[in-house]
Amino acid sequence: MKDVRILFVLSGFPLRFGMSGEKLKQRLVNCFLKVIYPTLAVANLSSLSSLPAAERSQRETPLQSKRATVEAWLTREASTLQKYRLDLAEQHQKTLALLRKQQTLILDEELIQWKRRQQLAGNGGQHEGGLDILQSWCEKLADLIWQNRQQIRRCEHLTQQLPLPGPMEELLRKLNADITDVISALVTSTFIIEKQPPQVLKTQTKFAATVRLLVGGKLNVHMSPPQVKAAIVSEQQAKALVKNESTNSESSGEILNNNCVMEYHQATGTLSAHFRNMSLKRIKRSDRRGAESVTEEKFTILFESQFSVGGNELGFHVKTMSLPVVVIVHGSQDNNATATVLWDNAFAEPGRVPFVVPDKVKWPQICEALDMKYKAEMHTTRGLTEENLVFLAQKAFTSSSNNPEDYHNMTVSWAQFNRENLPGRSFTFWQWFDGVVELMKKHLKPHWNDGAILGFVNKQQAQDMLMSKPNGTFLLRFSDSEIGGITIAWRLVWNLLPYTTKDFSIRSLADRISDLNHLVYLYPDRPKDEVFAKYYTPPLCMSKAVDGYVKPEIKQVVPEFTSPNPEPSGVASTFMDQGVLPPAGHSSSFTIYHPVGDNILDTDAEFELDYPMDVARHVEELLRRPALRDGCLSGGHSDKQLPALLGFRVLLSATFILRGQPTFFRRSL
C-alpha cells in the first residue's frame, strides 16, 4: 500500500486539491493505466528465472521494453514534480515577502506611530486612540502567516516522504525558518503596554498599568493563560535588554503586587493583564553623572511573560518596557521630575537607545511642548498665543526683543530649561512655568478660558498698556519674582503683592476683585462685573444661626485705597482724592521761586487736563518711594499724614501748571 501511495504522489495527485468525484475517478484510472499496470508488468521480470529459457527469452524482451518505458515516465514525472515543488516554493517566497511588507507597515509604521502618540499623550497630546483596529490588522496578519507556515511544513513532510535530488529540502528548511521568524516578530512586537504606569512614580504609592497581547486571541494563547511579571530596571539595564545582552538579574527596586495573569475578554477578543495595585516599595539608584540630580535619573517598568502557541509547537518569551519613569520620594520633587519626563516625551526619537534625548532643541520645539502641556493641564483649547510665547522666549533667553522671528533659530539646552536658575532668581525657567500651570489649573481655569487673564506680561509692559487707559483700569499678570503667583496691575498702583494658591484657597480671585471698589475696568475696557460677576460668592444671609452665632465674612482691602464712599462716577480715586489736608495749624512752609526770564509755558495756550494730571500722578508715585517716605517721616510727619501731604503737594504742583505759571516751589519738610 505504501508503494501505491508513492505512485499516486508521482502522478501528481497530492498536488491537486478540490477535485470533483468524476475527476478523482479519472485520475485513479489514469494512475492505474500509466503507473500501476506497467509497474506490475515490470514486477513480472523477477519471476522469469523460474521459466524455461525459450519462454523466458520470449517474455523478457517486451517486459524490458515496458520497464524502460516506465522508468522514462517516472523520470519525467519526478522532474515535473520537482518543478512543481520549486514553483510552489517560489510562490511561498513571494507570499512571505508580501507578508513581511505588510507586517512592516503595521508594526514599524502604524504601531510605532501609536506608541509615539501614547508618549506625547504623557505631555498632554491627543489621545493615542484605541487598539481595536490595530489588533484586527495584527490578527488577520497572524492568521495568514500561520496558514502559510502550516503549508510550508506540509511541503516539508511530503518532501521527506519522497525525497528527490535537488535543493528542495534546504529551500523549504529556510522558508520554514524565515516564516517562523516573521510570526515570532509579530508575537513579540504586539505584546505592548496599553496603559502606561505614571511617569513620575512616587515610592509607597499605588499605581496601575495594563499590558495586552494583540494576537493572543487569534493564536489561542488564552487557552492556557500566561502570567505577566513586572520589575523596575535602570537605564543601563534597559540598554542591555535592547541589545539582547545578559543583564544582572537583580532589579533596581522592589515592586509589590507585580504578578498578574492575562485575562481573555470574549466580547472584545482581547487578551490583557491589568495591574491594579502595584506599589514601588524601594528603589536602588545608580551613581549619578556630573550635575545630574535624582529627578533626572530614568528607570523603566519591564513586563515579561512566557507562553507557547500551536500546541507547544512554538514557545515565546516576550518583554516590553514602559516609557521612562522618574522615581521620587517626596512631593517637592514632582516639579523637576515632570520636567525630565516632558523633555523625554517631547524630544525622544523612535528607535533610540534608552533613554537618549538631545541636550539642545530649537525654540519652536519648546513652544510646541509647552503649549501642548498648558492646554492639557487646563483642559482648554485656548493655548499660548504668539505674544505669550514671545514673553516666554524673553524670559528663557533674557532678551528684550518682541519679534518672534528672532527666536526661531535659537536653541534651548536642558540646563537652560531646568538646571540653571533664571538671572536674579532662585528658580529655573521650567519651575516658573510649571508654577503658573499649577496655579491656573487649581484656581483660575475659568478666568483663563474667559480671556480675563493676560498673564504673560511683564511689569513694564503692564505699565505701558495701562498708561493710556482711564483710572480704575486693571489687568492680571503672572508674577516674575514668585513661583505660582499672579498680581493685579492697575492705574496708579501698578502691582499688588502677588496672590498664590494659598491666597485663593481663602478667597477667590473674583471675590478679591469685587472687594476692591477702585478696580473698575478689566483691560482694555470691559466692566469688571461683566467679566467676574458670575463667579462672585453670594452675600451671606445676616440672620442669626440656631446656636446664636453669626458667620463672619472675609473681605480684601488695600489700606491706603480704602474708601467708604467710592465716587459715583465709577472712576478710581487717587491719594489726592482720598487724602486729608493737613490741619490749618500745621506748620508748613513753602519757598516760592520767581519766574525765570523765559516763560516755560505759554499762558495763552490751551491746555489738556489729562496730561498734567498724568504728570502729577507720576510725581506722586515717585514721592511714595521709600527714600522720600523716610525723608518725610524724619521731618516730623506721622505715617498716617503722609498720603495727605504727598497728595497735597502734587495737587499744588498740578495747580501751578494748570494756571500756566512757570513757578517752581520747594516744600520744607
Short mmCIF file of N, CA and C in Angstrom, two decimals, residues 209-287:
data_model
loop_
_atom_site.label_atom_id
_atom_site.label_comp_id
_atom_site.label_asym_id
_atom_site.label_seq_id
_atom_site.Cartn_x
_atom_site.Cartn_y
_atom_site.Cartn_z
N ALA A 209 -1.24 49.69 35.68
CA ALA A 209 -0.76 49.56 34.30
C ALA A 209 -1.50 48.39 33.65
N THR A 210 -1.56 48.41 32.32
CA THR A 210 -2.22 47.33 31.58
C THR A 210 -1.36 46.93 30.39
N VAL A 211 -1.10 45.62 30.26
CA VAL A 211 -0.39 45.11 29.09
C VAL A 211 -1.35 44.24 28.28
N ARG A 212 -1.08 44.16 26.98
CA ARG A 212 -2.02 43.47 26.08
C ARG A 212 -1.25 42.74 24.99
N LEU A 213 -1.71 41.55 24.65
CA LEU A 213 -1.15 40.78 23.54
C LEU A 213 -2.15 40.81 22.40
N LEU A 214 -1.82 41.55 21.35
CA LEU A 214 -2.79 41.82 20.29
C LEU A 214 -3.19 40.56 19.52
N VAL A 215 -2.29 39.59 19.42
CA VAL A 215 -2.60 38.37 18.65
C VAL A 215 -2.88 37.19 19.58
N GLY A 216 -3.07 37.46 20.86
CA GLY A 216 -3.28 36.38 21.82
C GLY A 216 -4.52 35.57 21.56
N GLY A 217 -5.62 36.26 21.23
CA GLY A 217 -6.86 35.55 20.97
C GLY A 217 -6.80 34.72 19.71
N LYS A 218 -6.23 35.26 18.64
CA LYS A 218 -6.15 34.56 17.36
C LYS A 218 -5.28 33.31 17.46
N LEU A 219 -4.20 33.36 18.25
CA LEU A 219 -3.29 32.22 18.38
C LEU A 219 -3.66 31.32 19.56
N ASN A 220 -4.83 31.58 20.17
CA ASN A 220 -5.34 30.74 21.25
C ASN A 220 -4.41 30.67 22.46
N VAL A 221 -3.72 31.77 22.71
CA VAL A 221 -2.85 31.81 23.88
C VAL A 221 -3.67 31.74 25.16
N HIS A 222 -4.91 32.23 25.08
CA HIS A 222 -5.77 32.26 26.27
C HIS A 222 -6.20 30.87 26.72
N MET A 223 -5.99 29.86 25.88
CA MET A 223 -6.36 28.51 26.29
C MET A 223 -5.53 28.06 27.49
N SER A 224 -4.34 28.63 27.63
CA SER A 224 -3.51 28.40 28.81
C SER A 224 -2.98 29.76 29.23
N PRO A 225 -3.79 30.56 29.97
CA PRO A 225 -3.46 31.97 30.24
C PRO A 225 -2.08 32.13 30.88
N PRO A 226 -1.22 32.92 30.25
CA PRO A 226 0.11 33.13 30.81
C PRO A 226 0.11 34.16 31.94
N GLN A 227 1.16 34.16 32.71
CA GLN A 227 1.34 35.13 33.79
C GLN A 227 2.34 36.19 33.36
N VAL A 228 2.09 37.43 33.75
CA VAL A 228 2.97 38.54 33.41
C VAL A 228 3.60 39.06 34.71
N LYS A 229 4.89 39.35 34.65
CA LYS A 229 5.61 39.85 35.82
C LYS A 229 6.17 41.23 35.50
N ALA A 230 6.12 42.12 36.49
CA ALA A 230 6.64 43.48 36.34
C ALA A 230 7.84 43.68 37.24
N ALA A 231 8.83 44.42 36.73
CA ALA A 231 10.03 44.74 37.52
C ALA A 231 10.53 46.11 37.08
N ILE A 232 11.18 46.83 37.97
CA ILE A 232 11.74 48.13 37.61
C ILE A 232 13.23 47.96 37.35
N VAL A 233 13.69 48.50 36.22
CA VAL A 233 15.09 48.38 35.84
C VAL A 233 15.65 49.77 35.53
N SER A 234 16.97 49.88 35.62
CA SER A 234 17.64 51.15 35.39
C SER A 234 17.83 51.41 33.90
N GLU A 235 18.30 52.60 33.59
CA GLU A 235 18.56 52.95 32.20
C GLU A 235 19.63 52.05 31.59
N GLN A 236 20.69 51.73 32.36
CA GLN A 236 21.74 50.86 31.87
C GLN A 236 21.22 49.45 31.60
N GLN A 237 20.38 48.95 32.48
CA GLN A 237 19.79 47.63 32.28
C GLN A 237 18.88 47.62 31.05
N ALA A 238 18.17 48.71 30.84
CA ALA A 238 17.30 48.82 29.67
C ALA A 238 18.12 48.78 28.38
N LYS A 239 19.26 49.45 28.37
CA LYS A 239 20.13 49.43 27.19
C LYS A 239 20.60 48.01 26.90
N ALA A 240 20.97 47.27 27.93
CA ALA A 240 21.42 45.89 27.76
C ALA A 240 20.29 45.01 27.23
N LEU A 241 19.07 45.25 27.68
CA LEU A 241 17.93 44.46 27.21
C LEU A 241 17.67 44.69 25.73
N VAL A 242 17.80 45.93 25.28
CA VAL A 242 17.59 46.24 23.87
C VAL A 242 18.63 45.54 23.01
N LYS A 243 19.84 45.42 23.52
CA LYS A 243 20.92 44.75 22.77
C LYS A 243 20.90 43.23 22.95
N ASN A 244 19.90 42.73 23.67
CA ASN A 244 19.80 41.29 23.97
C ASN A 244 21.01 40.77 24.72
N GLU A 245 21.60 41.66 25.51
CA GLU A 245 22.73 41.25 26.34
C GLU A 245 22.21 40.76 27.68
N SER A 246 23.01 39.91 28.31
CA SER A 246 22.61 39.42 29.63
C SER A 246 22.70 40.56 30.62
N THR A 247 21.71 40.65 31.48
CA THR A 247 21.68 41.71 32.49
C THR A 247 21.70 41.09 33.87
N ASN A 248 22.05 41.93 34.79
CA ASN A 248 22.02 41.49 36.18
C ASN A 248 20.58 41.15 36.55
N SER A 249 20.37 39.95 37.02
CA SER A 249 19.01 39.51 37.33
C SER A 249 18.37 40.34 38.43
N GLU A 250 19.20 41.01 39.20
CA GLU A 250 18.66 41.83 40.29
C GLU A 250 18.07 43.11 39.71
N SER A 251 16.82 43.40 40.06
CA SER A 251 16.18 44.61 39.57
C SER A 251 16.67 45.81 40.36
N SER A 252 16.21 47.00 39.92
CA SER A 252 16.65 48.23 40.58
C SER A 252 15.69 48.68 41.67
N GLY A 253 14.81 47.82 42.05
CA GLY A 253 13.87 48.15 43.12
C GLY A 253 12.91 47.01 43.35
N GLU A 254 12.04 47.20 44.29
CA GLU A 254 11.06 46.15 44.63
C GLU A 254 9.66 46.67 44.42
N ILE A 255 8.91 45.96 43.57
CA ILE A 255 7.52 46.32 43.29
C ILE A 255 6.61 45.28 43.93
N LEU A 256 5.67 45.75 44.71
CA LEU A 256 4.69 44.86 45.33
C LEU A 256 3.54 44.61 44.35
N ASN A 257 2.91 43.43 44.47
CA ASN A 257 1.79 43.04 43.61
C ASN A 257 2.16 43.13 42.12
N ASN A 258 3.32 42.55 41.81
CA ASN A 258 3.88 42.69 40.46
C ASN A 258 3.64 41.48 39.56
N ASN A 259 2.74 40.59 39.94
CA ASN A 259 2.40 39.44 39.09
C ASN A 259 0.91 39.48 38.76
N CYS A 260 0.59 39.14 37.51
CA CYS A 260 -0.81 39.20 37.08
C CYS A 260 -1.02 38.19 35.95
N VAL A 261 -2.15 37.48 35.99
CA VAL A 261 -2.49 36.51 34.95
C VAL A 261 -3.29 37.22 33.86
N MET A 262 -2.97 36.94 32.60
CA MET A 262 -3.69 37.55 31.49
C MET A 262 -5.10 37.00 31.41
N GLU A 263 -6.04 37.89 31.13
CA GLU A 263 -7.45 37.52 31.06
C GLU A 263 -7.96 37.72 29.64
N TYR A 264 -8.81 36.79 29.20
CA TYR A 264 -9.38 36.88 27.86
C TYR A 264 -10.82 37.40 27.96
N HIS A 265 -11.11 38.43 27.18
CA HIS A 265 -12.45 39.01 27.17
C HIS A 265 -13.15 38.57 25.88
N GLN A 266 -14.12 37.70 26.04
CA GLN A 266 -14.77 37.08 24.89
C GLN A 266 -15.43 38.11 23.99
N ALA A 267 -16.06 39.10 24.59
CA ALA A 267 -16.82 40.08 23.79
C ALA A 267 -15.92 40.89 22.87
N THR A 268 -14.75 41.28 23.37
CA THR A 268 -13.85 42.13 22.58
C THR A 268 -12.72 41.33 21.94
N GLY A 269 -12.52 40.09 22.38
CA GLY A 269 -11.44 39.28 21.83
C GLY A 269 -10.07 39.74 22.26
N THR A 270 -9.97 40.43 23.40
CA THR A 270 -8.69 40.95 23.87
C THR A 270 -8.12 40.06 24.97
N LEU A 271 -6.81 39.94 24.96
CA LEU A 271 -6.08 39.21 25.99
C LEU A 271 -5.15 40.19 26.67
N SER A 272 -5.41 40.48 27.93
CA SER A 272 -4.65 41.52 28.62
C SER A 272 -4.48 41.21 30.09
N ALA A 273 -3.51 41.88 30.70
CA ALA A 273 -3.25 41.75 32.13
C ALA A 273 -3.37 43.14 32.76
N HIS A 274 -4.21 43.25 33.77
CA HIS A 274 -4.46 44.54 34.44
C HIS A 274 -3.78 44.53 35.81
N PHE A 275 -2.72 45.32 35.94
CA PHE A 275 -2.06 45.51 37.23
C PHE A 275 -2.74 46.69 37.91
N ARG A 276 -3.47 46.41 38.98
CA ARG A 276 -4.29 47.46 39.59
C ARG A 276 -3.71 48.02 40.88
N ASN A 277 -2.88 47.27 41.55
CA ASN A 277 -2.43 47.70 42.89
C ASN A 277 -0.94 47.55 43.07
N MET A 278 -0.18 47.88 42.06
CA MET A 278 1.27 47.83 42.23
C MET A 278 1.74 48.98 43.12
N SER A 279 2.85 48.77 43.76
CA SER A 279 3.42 49.80 44.62
C SER A 279 4.93 49.62 44.65
N LEU A 280 5.66 50.71 44.46
CA LEU A 280 7.12 50.67 44.50
C LEU A 280 7.58 50.81 45.94
N LYS A 281 8.06 49.70 46.50
CA LYS A 281 8.45 49.68 47.91
C LYS A 281 9.77 50.39 48.13
N ARG A 282 10.72 50.10 47.27
CA ARG A 282 12.04 50.73 47.42
C ARG A 282 12.67 50.88 46.03
N ILE A 283 13.69 51.74 45.94
CA ILE A 283 14.39 51.98 44.69
C ILE A 283 15.89 51.98 44.95
N LYS A 284 16.62 51.40 44.03
CA LYS A 284 18.08 51.37 44.12
C LYS A 284 18.63 52.27 43.03
N ARG A 285 19.22 53.37 43.43
CA ARG A 285 19.70 54.36 42.46
C ARG A 285 21.14 54.04 42.06
N SER A 286 21.49 54.45 40.85
CA SER A 286 22.85 54.27 40.36
C SER A 286 23.65 55.53 40.63
N ASP A 287 24.93 55.46 40.36
CA ASP A 287 25.79 56.64 40.54
C ASP A 287 25.41 57.69 39.51
#
